[in-house]
Amino acid sequence: MSNIVILTGAGISAESGLGTFRDEGGLWAQHRIEDVATPEGYARNPQLVTDFYNARRAQAATATPNAAHRALVKLETAHVGAVTIVTQNVDGLHEQAGSQSVIHMHGELAGALCARCDHRWPATGDMVPDDICPKCKASAGRPDIVWFGEMPYHMERIEQLLSQADLFVSIGTSGNVYPAAGFVQAARAYGAATLELNLEPSEGASLFDDTRLGPATQIVPNWVSEVLAQ
Ligand code: APR
Ligand code: ZN
């Protein structure tokens, strides 16, 4: 019975048409992180930040899951042990593909958060800055996204999953941003085998027992077929 923990990043959604952050022409080549992905940026210009996430939410709404997302659903369904996806992505493509066990450590475009009372509500269309919270009525609504300098969500649960993992797989992430970039070290320390599936070697490539390079829509289904054939 092997428990598999899978960390995904923007690269798994690239072939669904959603931009990554650090590839050529990626999101951080078009926007300054400090302007659109920090609490200070939001305080300075809430409309700019709201527009940025409205644009990404609209784009994500037109994207569809690709063969890599679907392969992870097949794995979760057919694998005897537990399969849990910890995603850095804020799109909903894992859920749209049918994955049941998904943890969004950086939040979700489909959610709004009250900065005053922590109430959350669905954000399906465009948000407005400092939206009125349906619960406490404060004008404190913001995108439910974890910005740089903020604590990622579900870290205790993620640590517990890593401690029980037999296999840790990283898919489509450059390994630039912590704490996600450190999960491979934690998994190794807990005795898990580690595998990287990516278009090119990530920052942490040397930390993985095994690395396979190529587009996620090819290497992820191939890997899943191998696991299920064991
Ligand atoms: N198939 C597989 N991997 C791909 C593909 C593809 N088709 N296209 C790109 N990649 C890989 C790139 O080689 C790169 O290593 O996906 C990775 C994308 O890296 P980033 O753009 O840095 O995205 P990510 O690692 O998810 O960023 C982590 O940084 O800005 C924050 O919060 C943001 O969650 C994000 C975090
Ligand atoms: Zn509130």
CSV table of C-alpha atoms and ligand atoms in Angstrom, one decimal:
chain,number,residue,atom,x,y,z
A,1,MET,CA,0.0,0.0,0.0
A,2,SER,CA,1.9,3.1,-1.1
A,3,ASN,CA,0.8,6.6,-0.3
A,4,ILE,CA,1.6,9.1,-3.1
A,5,VAL,CA,1.8,12.8,-2.5
A,6,ILE,CA,1.9,14.9,-5.7
A,7,LEU,CA,3.0,18.6,-5.8
A,8,THR,CA,1.8,20.4,-8.9
A,9,GLY,CA,2.8,23.8,-10.3
A,10,ALA,CA,1.9,26.0,-13.2
A,11,GLY,CA,3.6,23.6,-15.7
A,12,ILE,CA,0.8,21.1,-15.4
A,13,SER,CA,-1.7,23.7,-16.6
A,14,ALA,CA,0.5,25.1,-19.3
A,15,GLU,CA,-0.9,22.8,-22.0
A,16,SER,CA,-4.4,23.9,-21.0
A,17,GLY,CA,-3.4,27.3,-22.2
A,18,LEU,CA,-2.7,28.9,-18.8
A,19,GLY,CA,0.5,30.9,-18.5
A,20,THR,CA,3.3,29.9,-16.2
A,21,PHE,CA,5.2,32.4,-14.1
A,22,ARG,CA,8.8,32.1,-14.9
A,23,ASP,CA,9.0,30.7,-18.4
A,24,GLU,CA,9.8,33.0,-21.3
A,25,GLY,CA,7.1,35.6,-21.4
A,26,GLY,CA,5.5,34.2,-18.2
A,27,LEU,CA,3.3,36.2,-15.8
A,28,TRP,CA,6.2,37.6,-13.9
A,29,ALA,CA,7.7,38.9,-17.1
A,30,GLN,CA,4.4,40.8,-17.7
A,31,HIS,CA,3.7,42.1,-14.2
A,32,ARG,CA,5.9,43.0,-11.2
A,33,ILE,CA,5.2,40.6,-8.4
A,34,GLU,CA,5.3,43.4,-5.8
A,35,ASP,CA,2.5,45.2,-7.7
A,36,VAL,CA,0.1,42.3,-8.2
A,37,ALA,CA,1.0,39.5,-5.7
A,38,THR,CA,1.7,41.1,-2.4
A,39,PRO,CA,-0.5,42.6,0.4
A,40,GLU,CA,1.4,45.9,0.0
A,41,GLY,CA,0.6,45.9,-3.8
A,42,TYR,CA,-3.1,45.4,-3.0
A,43,ALA,CA,-3.1,48.2,-0.4
A,44,ARG,CA,-1.3,50.5,-2.9
A,45,ASN,CA,-3.6,49.8,-5.8
A,46,PRO,CA,-6.5,47.4,-5.0
A,47,GLN,CA,-8.1,48.0,-8.5
A,48,LEU,CA,-4.9,46.9,-10.3
A,49,VAL,CA,-4.6,43.7,-8.3
A,50,THR,CA,-8.4,43.0,-8.6
A,51,ASP,CA,-8.1,43.4,-12.4
A,52,PHE,CA,-5.1,41.1,-12.5
A,53,TYR,CA,-7.0,38.3,-10.7
A,54,ASN,CA,-10.2,39.0,-12.7
A,55,ALA,CA,-8.2,38.5,-15.9
A,56,ARG,CA,-6.7,35.3,-14.6
A,57,ARG,CA,-10.1,34.0,-13.3
A,58,ALA,CA,-11.7,34.7,-16.7
A,59,GLN,CA,-8.9,32.9,-18.5
A,60,ALA,CA,-9.0,30.0,-16.2
A,61,ALA,CA,-12.8,29.7,-16.7
A,62,THR,CA,-12.2,29.0,-20.4
A,63,ALA,CA,-9.4,26.5,-19.8
A,64,THR,CA,-10.0,22.7,-19.8
A,65,PRO,CA,-8.1,20.0,-18.0
A,66,ASN,CA,-5.4,18.2,-20.1
A,67,ALA,CA,-4.1,14.6,-20.3
A,68,ALA,CA,-1.9,15.2,-17.3
A,69,HIS,CA,-4.8,16.3,-15.1
A,70,ARG,CA,-6.8,13.4,-16.3
A,71,ALA,CA,-4.0,10.9,-15.7
A,72,LEU,CA,-3.8,11.9,-12.0
A,73,VAL,CA,-7.6,11.2,-11.7
A,74,LYS,CA,-7.0,7.7,-13.2
A,75,LEU,CA,-4.2,7.2,-10.6
A,76,GLU,CA,-6.3,8.4,-7.7
A,77,THR,CA,-9.1,6.1,-8.8
A,78,ALA,CA,-7.1,2.9,-9.5
A,79,HIS,CA,-4.1,3.1,-7.1
A,80,VAL,CA,-4.5,1.0,-4.0
A,81,GLY,CA,-2.8,3.6,-1.7
A,82,ALA,CA,-3.8,7.2,-1.0
A,83,VAL,CA,-3.1,9.7,-3.8
A,84,THR,CA,-3.2,13.4,-2.7
A,85,ILE,CA,-2.5,16.4,-4.8
A,86,VAL,CA,-1.0,19.5,-3.2
A,87,THR,CA,-1.2,22.2,-5.8
A,88,GLN,CA,0.4,25.6,-5.9
A,89,ASN,CA,-2.0,26.4,-8.8
A,90,VAL,CA,-5.0,28.6,-8.2
A,91,ASP,CA,-6.9,27.3,-11.2
A,92,GLY,CA,-9.6,24.6,-10.7
A,93,LEU,CA,-8.4,22.2,-13.4
A,94,HIS,CA,-7.6,19.3,-11.0
A,95,GLU,CA,-11.1,19.4,-9.7
A,96,GLN,CA,-12.6,19.9,-13.1
A,97,ALA,CA,-10.8,16.7,-14.3
A,98,GLY,CA,-12.3,14.8,-11.4
A,99,SER,CA,-9.6,14.7,-8.7
A,100,GLN,CA,-11.2,14.4,-5.3
A,101,SER,CA,-8.2,14.9,-3.0
A,102,VAL,CA,-6.7,18.3,-3.8
A,103,ILE,CA,-5.2,20.8,-1.4
A,104,HIS,CA,-4.7,24.4,-2.7
A,105,MET,CA,-1.8,25.8,-0.7
A,106,HIS,CA,-1.8,29.1,-2.6
A,107,GLY,CA,-5.6,29.6,-2.6
A,108,GLU,CA,-8.0,29.6,-5.5
A,109,LEU,CA,-9.2,32.1,-8.2
A,110,ALA,CA,-12.7,30.7,-7.6
A,111,GLY,CA,-12.8,32.1,-4.1
A,112,ALA,CA,-13.1,35.4,-2.3
A,113,LEU,CA,-11.9,36.0,1.2
A,114,CYS,CA,-12.9,38.6,3.9
A,115,ALA,CA,-9.7,40.3,5.2
A,116,ARG,CA,-11.7,41.2,8.3
A,117,CYS,CA,-13.4,38.0,9.4
A,118,ASP,CA,-11.9,35.3,7.2
A,119,HIS,CA,-15.2,34.4,5.7
A,120,ARG,CA,-15.0,32.8,2.3
A,121,TRP,CA,-17.5,32.9,-0.6
A,122,PRO,CA,-17.5,31.9,-4.2
A,123,ALA,CA,-15.9,34.3,-6.7
A,124,THR,CA,-17.3,33.1,-10.1
A,125,GLY,CA,-17.1,36.3,-12.1
A,126,ASP,CA,-15.2,39.6,-11.7
A,127,MET,CA,-14.6,40.8,-8.2
A,128,VAL,CA,-14.5,44.5,-7.2
A,129,PRO,CA,-11.9,45.8,-4.7
A,130,ASP,CA,-12.8,45.6,-1.1
A,131,ASP,CA,-16.1,43.9,-1.9
A,132,ILE,CA,-18.7,43.8,0.9
A,133,CYS,CA,-18.3,40.6,3.0
A,134,PRO,CA,-21.6,38.7,3.0
A,135,LYS,CA,-21.0,37.8,6.7
A,136,CYS,CA,-19.6,40.7,8.6
A,137,LYS,CA,-20.6,43.4,6.0
A,138,ALA,CA,-17.1,45.0,6.1
A,139,SER,CA,-15.8,46.3,2.9
A,140,ALA,CA,-12.9,43.9,3.1
A,141,GLY,CA,-13.3,41.4,0.3
A,142,ARG,CA,-10.1,40.3,-1.6
A,143,PRO,CA,-9.1,37.4,-3.9
A,144,ASP,CA,-8.6,34.2,-1.8
A,145,ILE,CA,-5.0,34.0,-3.1
A,146,VAL,CA,-1.9,33.6,-0.9
A,147,TRP,CA,0.4,36.5,-1.8
A,148,PHE,CA,4.1,36.7,-1.3
A,149,GLY,CA,4.9,37.3,2.4
A,150,GLU,CA,1.7,35.5,3.5
A,151,MET,CA,1.5,32.0,5.0
A,152,PRO,CA,0.4,29.3,2.5
A,153,TYR,CA,-2.7,27.3,3.5
A,154,HIS,CA,-3.0,23.8,5.0
A,155,MET,CA,0.7,23.6,5.9
A,156,GLU,CA,0.1,21.3,8.9
A,157,ARG,CA,-1.9,18.9,6.8
A,158,ILE,CA,0.8,19.0,4.1
A,159,GLU,CA,3.5,18.2,6.6
A,160,GLN,CA,1.5,15.3,7.9
A,161,LEU,CA,1.0,14.0,4.3
A,162,LEU,CA,4.7,14.2,3.6
A,163,SER,CA,5.5,12.3,6.8
A,164,GLN,CA,3.3,9.4,5.6
A,165,ALA,CA,4.3,9.5,1.9
A,166,ASP,CA,6.0,6.5,0.3
A,167,LEU,CA,6.4,8.5,-2.9
A,168,PHE,CA,6.6,12.2,-3.5
A,169,VAL,CA,6.2,13.4,-7.1
A,170,SER,CA,6.7,17.0,-8.2
A,171,ILE,CA,5.1,18.0,-11.5
A,172,GLY,CA,5.4,21.3,-13.5
A,173,THR,CA,7.0,23.5,-10.9
A,174,SER,CA,10.3,25.3,-11.1
A,175,GLY,CA,11.2,24.8,-7.4
A,176,ASN,CA,11.7,28.5,-6.9
A,177,VAL,CA,9.2,29.3,-4.2
A,178,TYR,CA,9.2,28.1,-0.6
A,179,PRO,CA,7.7,26.3,1.3
A,180,ALA,CA,6.7,24.2,-1.7
A,181,ALA,CA,10.2,24.0,-3.0
A,182,GLY,CA,11.3,22.4,0.3
A,183,PHE,CA,8.8,19.6,0.2
A,184,VAL,CA,11.2,17.3,-1.6
A,185,GLN,CA,13.7,17.6,1.2
A,186,ALA,CA,11.0,16.9,3.8
A,187,ALA,CA,9.8,13.9,1.9
A,188,ARG,CA,13.3,12.5,1.6
A,189,ALA,CA,13.9,13.0,5.3
A,190,TYR,CA,10.8,11.0,6.0
A,191,GLY,CA,12.1,8.2,3.8
A,192,ALA,CA,9.9,8.7,0.7
A,193,ALA,CA,11.1,8.1,-2.8
A,194,THR,CA,11.1,11.2,-4.9
A,195,LEU,CA,10.4,11.8,-8.6
A,196,GLU,CA,10.3,15.0,-10.7
A,197,LEU,CA,8.2,15.2,-13.9
A,198,ASN,CA,8.9,18.5,-15.6
A,199,LEU,CA,9.6,20.1,-18.9
A,200,GLU,CA,13.2,21.0,-17.8
A,201,PRO,CA,15.2,20.3,-14.7
A,202,SER,CA,13.9,22.5,-11.8
A,203,GLU,CA,16.0,24.3,-9.2
A,204,GLY,CA,15.7,21.3,-7.0
A,205,ALA,CA,16.3,18.6,-9.6
A,206,SER,CA,19.4,17.2,-7.9
A,207,LEU,CA,17.3,16.4,-4.8
A,208,PHE,CA,15.1,13.9,-6.7
A,209,ASP,CA,15.9,10.2,-6.9
A,210,ASP,CA,14.5,10.2,-10.4
A,211,THR,CA,13.7,12.9,-13.0
A,212,ARG,CA,11.8,12.6,-16.3
A,213,LEU,CA,11.7,15.5,-18.7
A,214,GLY,CA,9.1,16.4,-21.2
A,215,PRO,CA,5.6,18.0,-21.6
A,216,ALA,CA,3.3,17.0,-18.8
A,217,THR,CA,0.6,15.7,-21.2
A,218,GLN,CA,3.2,13.0,-22.3
A,219,ILE,CA,5.3,12.2,-19.3
A,220,VAL,CA,2.5,12.2,-16.6
A,221,PRO,CA,0.2,9.6,-18.4
A,222,ASN,CA,3.2,7.4,-19.2
A,223,TRP,CA,4.3,7.5,-15.5
A,224,VAL,CA,0.7,6.8,-14.3
A,225,SER,CA,0.5,3.8,-16.6
A,226,GLU,CA,3.8,2.4,-15.2
A,227,VAL,CA,2.6,2.8,-11.6
A,228,LEU,CA,-0.7,1.1,-12.3
A,229,ALA,CA,1.0,-1.7,-14.1
A,230,GLN,CA,3.2,-2.6,-11.1
B,1,APR,N1,4.9,20.4,-19.0
B,1,APR,C1,5.6,20.2,-17.8
B,1,APR,N2,6.3,21.2,-17.2
B,1,APR,C2,6.2,22.4,-17.8
B,1,APR,C3,5.4,22.7,-19.0
B,1,APR,C4,4.8,21.6,-19.6
B,1,APR,N3,4.1,21.7,-20.7
B,1,APR,N4,5.6,24.0,-19.3
B,1,APR,C5,6.3,24.6,-18.3
B,1,APR,N5,6.7,23.6,-17.4
B,1,APR,C6,7.6,23.8,-16.2
B,1,APR,C7,8.7,24.8,-16.4
B,1,APR,O1,9.8,24.2,-16.9
B,1,APR,C8,8.9,25.3,-15.0
B,1,APR,O2,9.8,24.5,-14.3
B,1,APR,O3,6.7,24.3,-15.2
B,1,APR,C9,7.5,25.1,-14.3
B,1,APR,C10,6.8,26.4,-14.1
B,1,APR,O4,7.5,27.1,-13.1
B,1,APR,P1,6.9,28.5,-12.6
B,1,APR,O5,6.4,29.3,-13.8
B,1,APR,O6,7.9,29.0,-11.6
B,1,APR,O7,5.6,28.1,-11.8
B,1,APR,P2,5.5,27.5,-10.4
B,1,APR,O8,6.7,26.6,-10.1
B,1,APR,O9,4.1,26.8,-10.3
B,1,APR,O10,5.5,28.8,-9.4
B,1,APR,C11,5.3,28.5,-8.0
B,1,APR,O11,5.3,30.9,-7.6
B,1,APR,O12,4.7,33.0,-8.3
B,1,APR,C12,4.4,32.0,-7.4
B,1,APR,O13,2.4,31.5,-6.4
B,1,APR,C13,3.0,31.4,-7.6
B,1,APR,O14,2.3,29.2,-7.4
B,1,APR,C14,3.3,30.0,-8.0
B,1,APR,C15,4.6,29.7,-7.4
B,2,ZN,ZN,-16.2,39.5,6.9
